[in-house]
XYZ file of C-alpha atoms in Angstrom:
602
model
C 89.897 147.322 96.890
C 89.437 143.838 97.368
C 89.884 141.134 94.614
C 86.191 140.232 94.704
C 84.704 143.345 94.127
C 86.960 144.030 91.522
C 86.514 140.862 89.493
C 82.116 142.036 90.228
C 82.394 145.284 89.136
C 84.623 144.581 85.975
C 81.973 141.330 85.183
C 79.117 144.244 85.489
C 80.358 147.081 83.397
C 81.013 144.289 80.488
C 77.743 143.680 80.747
C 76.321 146.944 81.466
C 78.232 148.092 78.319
C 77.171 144.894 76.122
C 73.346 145.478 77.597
C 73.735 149.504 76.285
C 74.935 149.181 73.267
C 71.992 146.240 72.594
C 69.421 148.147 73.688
C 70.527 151.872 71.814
C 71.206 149.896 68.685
C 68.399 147.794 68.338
C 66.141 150.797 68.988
C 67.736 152.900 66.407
C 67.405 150.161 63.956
C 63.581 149.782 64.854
C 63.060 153.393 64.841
C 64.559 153.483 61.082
C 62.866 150.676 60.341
C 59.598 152.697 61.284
C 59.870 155.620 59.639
C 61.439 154.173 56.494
C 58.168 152.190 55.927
C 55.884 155.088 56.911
C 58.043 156.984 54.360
C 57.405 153.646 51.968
C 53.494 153.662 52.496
C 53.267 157.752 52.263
C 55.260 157.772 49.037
C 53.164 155.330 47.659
C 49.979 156.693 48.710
C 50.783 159.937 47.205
C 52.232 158.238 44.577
C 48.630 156.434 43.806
C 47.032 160.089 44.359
C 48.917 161.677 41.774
C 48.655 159.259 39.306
C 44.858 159.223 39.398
C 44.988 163.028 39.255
C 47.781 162.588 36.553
C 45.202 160.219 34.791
C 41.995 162.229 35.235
C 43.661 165.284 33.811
C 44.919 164.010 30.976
C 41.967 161.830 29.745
C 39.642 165.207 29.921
C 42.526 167.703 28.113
C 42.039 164.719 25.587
C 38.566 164.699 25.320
C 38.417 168.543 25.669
C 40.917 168.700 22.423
C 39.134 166.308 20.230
C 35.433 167.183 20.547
C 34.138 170.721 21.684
C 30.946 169.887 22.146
C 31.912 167.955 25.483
C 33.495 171.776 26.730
C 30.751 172.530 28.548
C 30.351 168.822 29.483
C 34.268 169.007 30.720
C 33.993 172.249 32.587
C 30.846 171.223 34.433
C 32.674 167.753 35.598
C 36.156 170.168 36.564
C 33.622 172.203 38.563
C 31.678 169.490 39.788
C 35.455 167.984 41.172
C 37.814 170.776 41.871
C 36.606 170.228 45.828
C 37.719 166.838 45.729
C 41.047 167.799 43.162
C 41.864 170.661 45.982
C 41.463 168.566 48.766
C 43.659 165.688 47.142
C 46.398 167.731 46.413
C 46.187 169.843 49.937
C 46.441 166.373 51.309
C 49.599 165.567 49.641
C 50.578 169.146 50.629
C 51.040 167.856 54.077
C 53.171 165.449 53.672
C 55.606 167.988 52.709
C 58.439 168.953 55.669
C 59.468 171.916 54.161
C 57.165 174.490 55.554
C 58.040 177.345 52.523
C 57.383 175.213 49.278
C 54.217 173.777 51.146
C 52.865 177.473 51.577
C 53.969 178.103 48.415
C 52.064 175.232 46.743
C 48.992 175.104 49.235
C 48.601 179.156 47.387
C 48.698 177.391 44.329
C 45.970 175.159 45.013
C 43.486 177.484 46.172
C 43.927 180.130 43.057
C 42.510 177.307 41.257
C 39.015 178.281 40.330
C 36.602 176.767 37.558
C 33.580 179.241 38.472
C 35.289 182.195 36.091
C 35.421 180.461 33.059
C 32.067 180.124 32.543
C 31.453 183.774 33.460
C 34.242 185.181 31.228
C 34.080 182.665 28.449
C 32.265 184.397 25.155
C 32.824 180.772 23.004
C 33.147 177.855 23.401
C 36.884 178.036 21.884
C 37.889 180.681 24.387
C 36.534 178.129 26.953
C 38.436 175.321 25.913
C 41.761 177.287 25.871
C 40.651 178.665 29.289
C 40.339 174.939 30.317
C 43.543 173.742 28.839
C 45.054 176.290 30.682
C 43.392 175.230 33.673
C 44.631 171.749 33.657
C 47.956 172.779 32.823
C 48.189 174.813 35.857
C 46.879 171.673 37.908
C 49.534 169.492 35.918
C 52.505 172.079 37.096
C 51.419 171.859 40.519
C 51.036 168.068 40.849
C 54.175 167.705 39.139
C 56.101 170.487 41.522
C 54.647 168.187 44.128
C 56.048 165.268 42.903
C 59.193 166.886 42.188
C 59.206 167.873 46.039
C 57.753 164.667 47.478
C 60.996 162.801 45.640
C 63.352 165.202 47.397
C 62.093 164.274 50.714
C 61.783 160.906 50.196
C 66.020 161.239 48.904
C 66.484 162.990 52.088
C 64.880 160.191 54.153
C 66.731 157.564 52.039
C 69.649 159.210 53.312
C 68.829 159.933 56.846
C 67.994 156.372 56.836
C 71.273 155.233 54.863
C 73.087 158.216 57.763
C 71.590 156.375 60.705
C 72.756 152.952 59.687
C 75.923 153.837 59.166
C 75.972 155.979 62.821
C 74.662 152.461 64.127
C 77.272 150.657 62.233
C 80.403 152.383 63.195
C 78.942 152.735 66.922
C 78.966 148.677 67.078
C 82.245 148.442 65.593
C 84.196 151.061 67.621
C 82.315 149.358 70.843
C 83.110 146.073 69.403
C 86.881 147.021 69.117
C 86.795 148.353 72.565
C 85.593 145.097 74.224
C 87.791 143.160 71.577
C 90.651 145.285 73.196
C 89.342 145.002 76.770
C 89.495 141.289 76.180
C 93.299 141.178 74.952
C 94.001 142.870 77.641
C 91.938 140.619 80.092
C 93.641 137.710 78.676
C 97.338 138.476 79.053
C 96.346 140.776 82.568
C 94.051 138.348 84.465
C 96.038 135.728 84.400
C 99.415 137.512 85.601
C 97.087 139.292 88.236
C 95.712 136.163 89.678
C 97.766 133.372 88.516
C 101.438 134.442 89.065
C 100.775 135.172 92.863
C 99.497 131.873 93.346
C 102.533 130.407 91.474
C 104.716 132.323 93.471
C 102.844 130.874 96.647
C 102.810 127.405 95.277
C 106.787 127.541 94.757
C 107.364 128.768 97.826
C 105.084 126.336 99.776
C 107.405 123.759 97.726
C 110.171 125.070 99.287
C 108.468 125.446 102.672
C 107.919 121.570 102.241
C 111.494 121.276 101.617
C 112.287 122.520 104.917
C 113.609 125.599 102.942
C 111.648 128.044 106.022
C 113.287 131.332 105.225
C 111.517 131.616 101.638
C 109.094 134.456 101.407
C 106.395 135.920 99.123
C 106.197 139.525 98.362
C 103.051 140.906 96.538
C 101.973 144.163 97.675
C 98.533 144.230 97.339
C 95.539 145.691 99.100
C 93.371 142.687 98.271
C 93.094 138.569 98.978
C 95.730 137.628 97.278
C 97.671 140.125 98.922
C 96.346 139.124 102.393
C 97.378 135.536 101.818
C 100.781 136.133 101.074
C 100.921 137.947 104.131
C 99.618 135.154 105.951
C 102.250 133.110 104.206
C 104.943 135.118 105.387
C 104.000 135.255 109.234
C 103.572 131.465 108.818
C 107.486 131.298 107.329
C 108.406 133.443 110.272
C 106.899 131.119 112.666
C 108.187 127.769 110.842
C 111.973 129.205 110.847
C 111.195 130.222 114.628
C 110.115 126.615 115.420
C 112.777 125.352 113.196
C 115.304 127.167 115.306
C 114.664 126.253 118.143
C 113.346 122.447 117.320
C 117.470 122.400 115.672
C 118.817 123.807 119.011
C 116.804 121.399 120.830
C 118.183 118.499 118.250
C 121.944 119.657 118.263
C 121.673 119.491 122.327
C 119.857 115.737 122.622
C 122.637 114.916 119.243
C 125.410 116.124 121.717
C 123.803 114.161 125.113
C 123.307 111.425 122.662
C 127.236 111.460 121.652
C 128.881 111.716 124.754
C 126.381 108.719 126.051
C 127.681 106.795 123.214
C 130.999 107.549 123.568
C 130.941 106.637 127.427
C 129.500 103.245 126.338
C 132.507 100.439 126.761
C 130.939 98.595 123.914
C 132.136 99.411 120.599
C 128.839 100.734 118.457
C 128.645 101.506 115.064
C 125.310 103.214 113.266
C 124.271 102.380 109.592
C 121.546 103.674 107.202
C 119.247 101.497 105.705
C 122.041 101.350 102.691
C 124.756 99.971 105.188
C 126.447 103.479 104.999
C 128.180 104.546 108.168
C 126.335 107.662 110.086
C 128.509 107.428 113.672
C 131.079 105.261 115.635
C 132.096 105.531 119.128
C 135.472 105.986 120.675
C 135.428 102.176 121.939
C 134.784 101.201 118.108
C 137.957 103.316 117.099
C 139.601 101.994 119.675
C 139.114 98.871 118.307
C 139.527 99.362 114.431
C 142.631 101.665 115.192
C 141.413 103.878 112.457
C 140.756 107.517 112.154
C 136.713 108.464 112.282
C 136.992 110.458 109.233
C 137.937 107.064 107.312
C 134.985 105.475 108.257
C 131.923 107.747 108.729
C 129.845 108.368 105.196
C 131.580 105.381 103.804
C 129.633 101.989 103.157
C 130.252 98.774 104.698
C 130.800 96.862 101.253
C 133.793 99.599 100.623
C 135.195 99.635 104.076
C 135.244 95.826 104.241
C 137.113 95.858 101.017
C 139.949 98.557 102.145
C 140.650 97.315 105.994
C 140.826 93.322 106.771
C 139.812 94.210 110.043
C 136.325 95.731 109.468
C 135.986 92.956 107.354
C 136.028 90.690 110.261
C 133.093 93.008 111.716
C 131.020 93.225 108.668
C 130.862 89.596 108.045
C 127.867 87.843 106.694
C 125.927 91.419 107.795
C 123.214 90.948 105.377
C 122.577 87.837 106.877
C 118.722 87.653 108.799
C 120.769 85.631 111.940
C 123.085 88.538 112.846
C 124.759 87.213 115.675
C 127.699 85.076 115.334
C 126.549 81.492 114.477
C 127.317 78.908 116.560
C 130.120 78.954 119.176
C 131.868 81.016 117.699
C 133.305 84.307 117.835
C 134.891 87.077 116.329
C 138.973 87.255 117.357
C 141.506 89.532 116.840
C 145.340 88.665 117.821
C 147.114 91.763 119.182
C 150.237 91.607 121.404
C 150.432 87.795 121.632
C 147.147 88.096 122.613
C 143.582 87.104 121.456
C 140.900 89.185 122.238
C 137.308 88.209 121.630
C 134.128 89.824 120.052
C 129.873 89.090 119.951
C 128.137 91.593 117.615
C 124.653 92.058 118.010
C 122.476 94.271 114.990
C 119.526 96.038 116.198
C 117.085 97.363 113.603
C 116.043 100.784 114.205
C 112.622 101.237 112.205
C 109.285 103.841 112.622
C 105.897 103.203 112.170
C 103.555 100.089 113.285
C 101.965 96.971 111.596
C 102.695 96.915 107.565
C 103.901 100.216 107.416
C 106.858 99.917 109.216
C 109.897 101.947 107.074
C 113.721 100.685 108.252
C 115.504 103.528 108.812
C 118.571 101.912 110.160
C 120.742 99.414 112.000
C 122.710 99.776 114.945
C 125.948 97.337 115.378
C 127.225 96.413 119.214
C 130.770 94.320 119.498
C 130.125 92.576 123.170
C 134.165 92.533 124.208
C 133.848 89.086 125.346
C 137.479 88.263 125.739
C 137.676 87.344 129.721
C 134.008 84.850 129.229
C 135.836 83.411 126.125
C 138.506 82.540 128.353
C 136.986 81.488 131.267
C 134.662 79.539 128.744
C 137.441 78.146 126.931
C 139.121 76.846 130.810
C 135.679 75.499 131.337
C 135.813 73.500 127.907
C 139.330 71.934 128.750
C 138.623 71.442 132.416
C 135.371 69.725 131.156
C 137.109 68.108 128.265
C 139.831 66.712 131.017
C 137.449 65.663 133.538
C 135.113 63.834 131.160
C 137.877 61.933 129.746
C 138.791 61.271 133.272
C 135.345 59.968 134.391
C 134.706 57.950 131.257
C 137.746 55.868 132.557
C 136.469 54.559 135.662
C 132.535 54.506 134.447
C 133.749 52.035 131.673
C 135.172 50.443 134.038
C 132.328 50.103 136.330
C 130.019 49.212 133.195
C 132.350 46.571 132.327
C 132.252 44.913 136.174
C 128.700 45.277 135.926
C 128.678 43.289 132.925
C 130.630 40.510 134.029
C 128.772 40.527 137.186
C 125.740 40.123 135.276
C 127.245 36.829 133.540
C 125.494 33.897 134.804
C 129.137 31.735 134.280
C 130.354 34.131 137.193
C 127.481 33.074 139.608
C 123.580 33.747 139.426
C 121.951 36.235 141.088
C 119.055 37.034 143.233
C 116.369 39.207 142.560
C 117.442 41.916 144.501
C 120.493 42.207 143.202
C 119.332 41.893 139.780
C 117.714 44.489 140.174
C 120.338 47.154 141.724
C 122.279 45.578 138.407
C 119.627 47.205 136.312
C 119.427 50.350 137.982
C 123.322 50.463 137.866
C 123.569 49.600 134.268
C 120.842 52.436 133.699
C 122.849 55.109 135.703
C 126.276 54.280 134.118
C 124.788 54.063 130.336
C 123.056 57.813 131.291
C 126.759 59.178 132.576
C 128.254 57.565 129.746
C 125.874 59.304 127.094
C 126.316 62.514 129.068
C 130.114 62.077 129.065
C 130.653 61.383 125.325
C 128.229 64.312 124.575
C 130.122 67.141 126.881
C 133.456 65.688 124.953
C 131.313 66.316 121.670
C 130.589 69.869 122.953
C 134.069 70.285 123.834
C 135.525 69.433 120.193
C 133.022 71.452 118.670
C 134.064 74.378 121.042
C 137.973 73.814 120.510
C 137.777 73.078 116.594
C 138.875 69.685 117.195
C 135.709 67.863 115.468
C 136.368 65.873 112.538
C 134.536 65.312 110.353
C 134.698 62.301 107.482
C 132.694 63.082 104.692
C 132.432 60.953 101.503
C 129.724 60.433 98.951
C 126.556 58.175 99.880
C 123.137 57.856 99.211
C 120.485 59.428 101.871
C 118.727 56.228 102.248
C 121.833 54.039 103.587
C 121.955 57.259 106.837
C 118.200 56.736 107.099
C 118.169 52.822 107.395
C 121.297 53.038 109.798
C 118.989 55.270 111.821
C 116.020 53.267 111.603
C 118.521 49.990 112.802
C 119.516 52.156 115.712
C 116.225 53.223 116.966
C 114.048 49.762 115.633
C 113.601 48.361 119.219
C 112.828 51.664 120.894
C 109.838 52.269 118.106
C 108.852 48.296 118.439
C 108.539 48.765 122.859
C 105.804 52.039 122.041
C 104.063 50.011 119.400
C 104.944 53.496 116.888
C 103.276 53.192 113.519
C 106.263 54.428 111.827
C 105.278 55.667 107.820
C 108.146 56.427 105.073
C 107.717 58.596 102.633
C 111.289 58.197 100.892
C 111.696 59.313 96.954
C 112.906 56.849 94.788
C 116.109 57.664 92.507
C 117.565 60.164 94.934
C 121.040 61.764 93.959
C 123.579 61.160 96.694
C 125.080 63.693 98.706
C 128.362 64.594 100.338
C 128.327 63.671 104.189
C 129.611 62.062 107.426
C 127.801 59.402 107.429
C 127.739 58.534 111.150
C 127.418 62.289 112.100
C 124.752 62.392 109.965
C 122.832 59.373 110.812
C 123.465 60.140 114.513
C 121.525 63.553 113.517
C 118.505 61.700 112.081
C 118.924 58.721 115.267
C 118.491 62.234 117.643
C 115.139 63.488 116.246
C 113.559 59.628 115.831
C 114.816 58.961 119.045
C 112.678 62.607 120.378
C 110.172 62.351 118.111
C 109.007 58.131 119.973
C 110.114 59.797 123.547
C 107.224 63.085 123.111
C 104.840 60.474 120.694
C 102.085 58.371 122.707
C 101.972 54.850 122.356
C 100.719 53.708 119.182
C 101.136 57.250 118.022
C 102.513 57.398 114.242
C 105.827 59.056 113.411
C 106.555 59.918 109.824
C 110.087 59.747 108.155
C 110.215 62.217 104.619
C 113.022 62.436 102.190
C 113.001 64.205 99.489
C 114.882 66.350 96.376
C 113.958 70.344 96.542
C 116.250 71.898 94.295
C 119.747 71.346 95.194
C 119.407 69.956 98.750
C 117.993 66.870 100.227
C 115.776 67.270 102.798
C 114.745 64.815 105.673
C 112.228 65.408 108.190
C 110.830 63.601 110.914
C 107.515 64.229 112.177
C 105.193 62.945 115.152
C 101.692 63.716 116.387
C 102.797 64.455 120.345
C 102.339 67.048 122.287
C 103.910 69.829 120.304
C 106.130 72.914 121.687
C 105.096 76.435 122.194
C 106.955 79.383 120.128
C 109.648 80.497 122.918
C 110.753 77.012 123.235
C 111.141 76.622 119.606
C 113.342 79.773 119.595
C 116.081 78.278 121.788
C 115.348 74.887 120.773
C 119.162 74.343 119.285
C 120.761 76.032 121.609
C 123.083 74.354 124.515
C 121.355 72.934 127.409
C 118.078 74.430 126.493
C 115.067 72.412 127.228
C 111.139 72.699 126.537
C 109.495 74.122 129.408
C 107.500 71.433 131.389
C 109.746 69.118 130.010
C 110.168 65.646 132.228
C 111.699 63.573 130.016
C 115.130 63.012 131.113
C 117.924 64.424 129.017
C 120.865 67.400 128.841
C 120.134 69.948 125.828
C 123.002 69.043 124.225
C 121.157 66.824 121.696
C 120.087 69.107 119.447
C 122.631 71.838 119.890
C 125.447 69.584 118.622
C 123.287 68.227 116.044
C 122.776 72.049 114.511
C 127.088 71.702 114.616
C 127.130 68.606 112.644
C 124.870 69.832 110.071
C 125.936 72.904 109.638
C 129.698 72.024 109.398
C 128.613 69.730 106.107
C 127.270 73.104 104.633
C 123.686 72.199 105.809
C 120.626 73.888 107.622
C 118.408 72.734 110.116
C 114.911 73.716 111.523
C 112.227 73.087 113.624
C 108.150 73.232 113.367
C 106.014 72.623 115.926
C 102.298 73.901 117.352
C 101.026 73.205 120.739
C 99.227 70.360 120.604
C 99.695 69.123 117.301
C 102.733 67.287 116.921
C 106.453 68.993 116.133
C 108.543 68.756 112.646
C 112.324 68.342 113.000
C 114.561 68.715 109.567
C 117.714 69.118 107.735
C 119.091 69.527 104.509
C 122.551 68.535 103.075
C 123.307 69.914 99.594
C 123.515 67.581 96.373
C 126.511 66.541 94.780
C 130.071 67.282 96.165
C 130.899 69.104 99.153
C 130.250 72.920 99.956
C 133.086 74.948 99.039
């Protein structure tokens, strides 16, 4: 049977039994209640009938006694009322159950007869004994009537007293046996209903922790038994799909592998807690350690136990993973170095603010043979700038003296191709000393000479620098400069150069009369400048690659190299600095640095 039904037909026999023992109890109590006042008013009607008989009696046997002249009176009034005496007591008669003694007593009542004592009577004293004995015979049967009247109305009292106590222990025994029924409802109901579902619930728990194989037996005929039936063929099928959704996963894992391990890059994965999940056979190629020393380990540890993997892990927490600046990461084997870019890819799921890092991925780029070629490049551009700045000085210096009127005036003309050479030399020049600046950076031969000054002395050498370039645009140049600044640890020239670069951008890509706006300030423990002008602006992608070498705005038609800013990141950077750029089409662009306080960056 189902558990429905059950629960209905339980529900309806507690109330079928409650409803039955209301109604069968009630009505015996209103049935006692009936007859014990019928008994009540009976009783006392008889009760009232005998006493006036009782009374009337006894008032004439004491008349009779005292004055025999009222005899005759007396026997005329017992004739004149022995109808209504006979029919008084016959009535009380009937109220009598038992059927013998009300025979008995109804005989009683009709041998009473008045009529012979007048006929037998020869005095008056005979007649008065006659009449005495008269009344005493009515007197024995009223009181045998009473006598019977109070035994039935004991044996009422008792059927009454019988029935309530029938009622009583009827309501108490049915009481017990729903009190019981309830115990056992209470400690059965639950462990019927409840304990399957807890066993389903823990199970579904382990269901939800991928735990398929857990299963519910409850062998039942009803729902409860149904569901976990249904729970069980919905295991089955999970562990089915499990299987083969693992299969499926070991196979792509495996593809996945051997692509990985036929990569020539070394690759490395991490969790999200920078603990090692896999490495390649290019990676342990590299490392020259065993896989089992490396995978389930963290970086932190790793770094700490081999000198070479701390090479690799470097600044990894760092938001600019790739190596900064020119450089790279080298290791020296067999005489030999051999050169390394990482790149760290985030692996994460989801979209928009919900997006959960699972992961990184780490690629070392084997970069040896473009290091090389890059490092011939530097020296053959290092030599052949030093070789052209020769014979361009040299040219700028005959130009010069060609140019002196002591020499010999010239024309117009050639006054002019004098311009226009000066103009071409000073460009190669500036080009030259900035591809030697490139190449020193590249090679580690820049140096740099630091010492302690104050941030306004670099911005007024800047400002002296770029004065007549801001004077021929008619720039409405506005300072903004704190007063009481600390001073700061720094190459002075480098530095000024730095601050000469983004005035010297910031009046090229401003409009005449446009305003440019020079800030320095304290935040912290850094001093910041910033430069900032109302041009044209930059859009995002060419704020990206703004710093790096020979990159250029698009649509850019200024003249220049994109080495400016590049080697001004190097300068800054070197002094334990940062530098950054803000800019929106349209609106102007924001160029700054900041050097720390105090003495130099350890």
């Amino acid at each position: 049977m189902k558990l429905k039904p059950k629960i209905q037909i339980g529900l309806l026999t507690l109330f079928a039994v409650i409803t039955l023992l209301a109604v069968v109890g009630g009505r015996s109590m209103q049935n006692n209640a009936s007859n014990s006042k019928d008994a009540l008013m009976q009783n006392r009607r008889n009760m009232i009938l005998t006493n006036k008989i009782t009374s009337s009696l006894s008032n004439l046997a004491l008349v009779v006694s005292q004055d025999s002249v009222q005899v005759v009176e007396a026997m005329a009034q017992m004739r004149t009322s022995m109808g209504e005496i006979k029919r008084s007591l016959k009535q009380q008669v009937k109220t009598i159950e038992d059927d013998s003694i009300a025979q008995i007593l109804t005989a009683d009542i009709d041998a009473l007869n008045f009529e012979i004592i007048s006929s037998n009577v020869n005095n008056i004293y005979e007649a008065r004994t006659d009449l005495m004995s008269r009344i005493s015979d009515i007197e024995s049967i009223v009181k045998n009537m009473m006598a019977v009247q109070g035994k039935d109305m004991s044996d009422k009292v008792q059927e009454v007293n019988e029935v309530y106590t029938t009622v009583t222990i009827v309501i108490i025994i049915v009481g017990f046996l729903l009190f019981v029924l309830a115990a056992v409802a209470l400690f059965y109901i639950p462990e019927y209903i409840a304990d399957p579902i807890i066993k389903i619930s823990n199970s579904l728990e382990q269901i939800m922790d991928r735990n398929y194989d857990s299963r519910v037996y409850i062998d039942r005929q009803d729902e409860i038994g149904d569901l976990a039936n249904s729970f069980n063929k919905m295991a089955e099928k999970l562990e089915e799909y499990e299987g083969l959704n693992v299969q499926n996963l070991l196979l792509e894992k495996q593809r996945l592998e051997n692509i990985i391990n036929r990569v020539k890059e070394a690759i490395i994965g991490l969790d999200a807690e920078h603990k090692v999940l896999f490495v390649n056979q290019a990676f342990l190629d590299l490392v020259k350690i065993p896989s089992s020393n490396i995978v389930g380990k963290s970086v932190d540890k790793l770094s700490q136990r081999y000198s070479r993997l701390k090479k690799l892990f470097d600044n990894l927490k760092m938001k600019n993973q790739s190596t900064p600046g020119f450089q790279s990461i080298q290791f020296e084997e067999k005489d030999k170095s051999y050169y390394y870019e990482r790149e760290l890819i985030e692996v994460s799921l989801g979209a928009g603010s919900e997006i959960a890092r699972n992961g990184y991925i780490l690629l070392f780029k084997n970069i040896t043979e473009f290091r090389e070629h890059d490092i011939a490049k530097t020296n053959f551009m290092a030599t052949l700038s030093h070789e052209l700045k020769t014979p361009i000085s040299a040219i700028d210096m005959s130009l010069s003296l060609l140019r002196d009127n002591r020499i010999g005036k010239l024309n117009d003309d050639q006054e002019s191709l004098t311009v226009t050479i000066k103009q071409n030399t000073t460009r190669l020049l500036t080009l030259i000393n900035e591809i030697m600046e490139v190449s020193k950076i590249e090679t580690g031969n820049i140096i740099m000479v630091e010492s302690q000054t104050s941030p306004l002395e670099i911005v007024q050498q800047a400002l002296n620098a770029t004065h007549t370039f801001i004077k021929q645009k008619k720039i409405v140049l506005v300072k903004e400069l704190s007063k009481d600044l600390p001073t700061i640890h720094a190459d002075i020239q480098k530095t000024s150069g730095v601050l000469i670069n983004f005035i010297s951008n910031a009046v090229r890509y401003t409009p005449e009369q446009g305003i440019i706006r020079i800030e320095v300030i304290a935040t912290g423990e850094e001093i910041e400048f910033r430069v900032s002008d109302n041009g044209k602006g930059m859009i995002e992608d060419d704020l990206k690659n703004i710093f790096k070498r020979f990159k250029r705005a698009k649509n850019d038609q200024t003249k220049g190299t994109g080495l400016g800013l590049a080697i001004s990141k190097e300068f800054i950077e070197k002094q334990g600095g940062r530098i950054w750029a803000n800019s929106k089409l349209g609106k102007g662009s924001t160029f700054g640095f900041a050097l720390p306080i105090g003495n130099k960056k350890a």
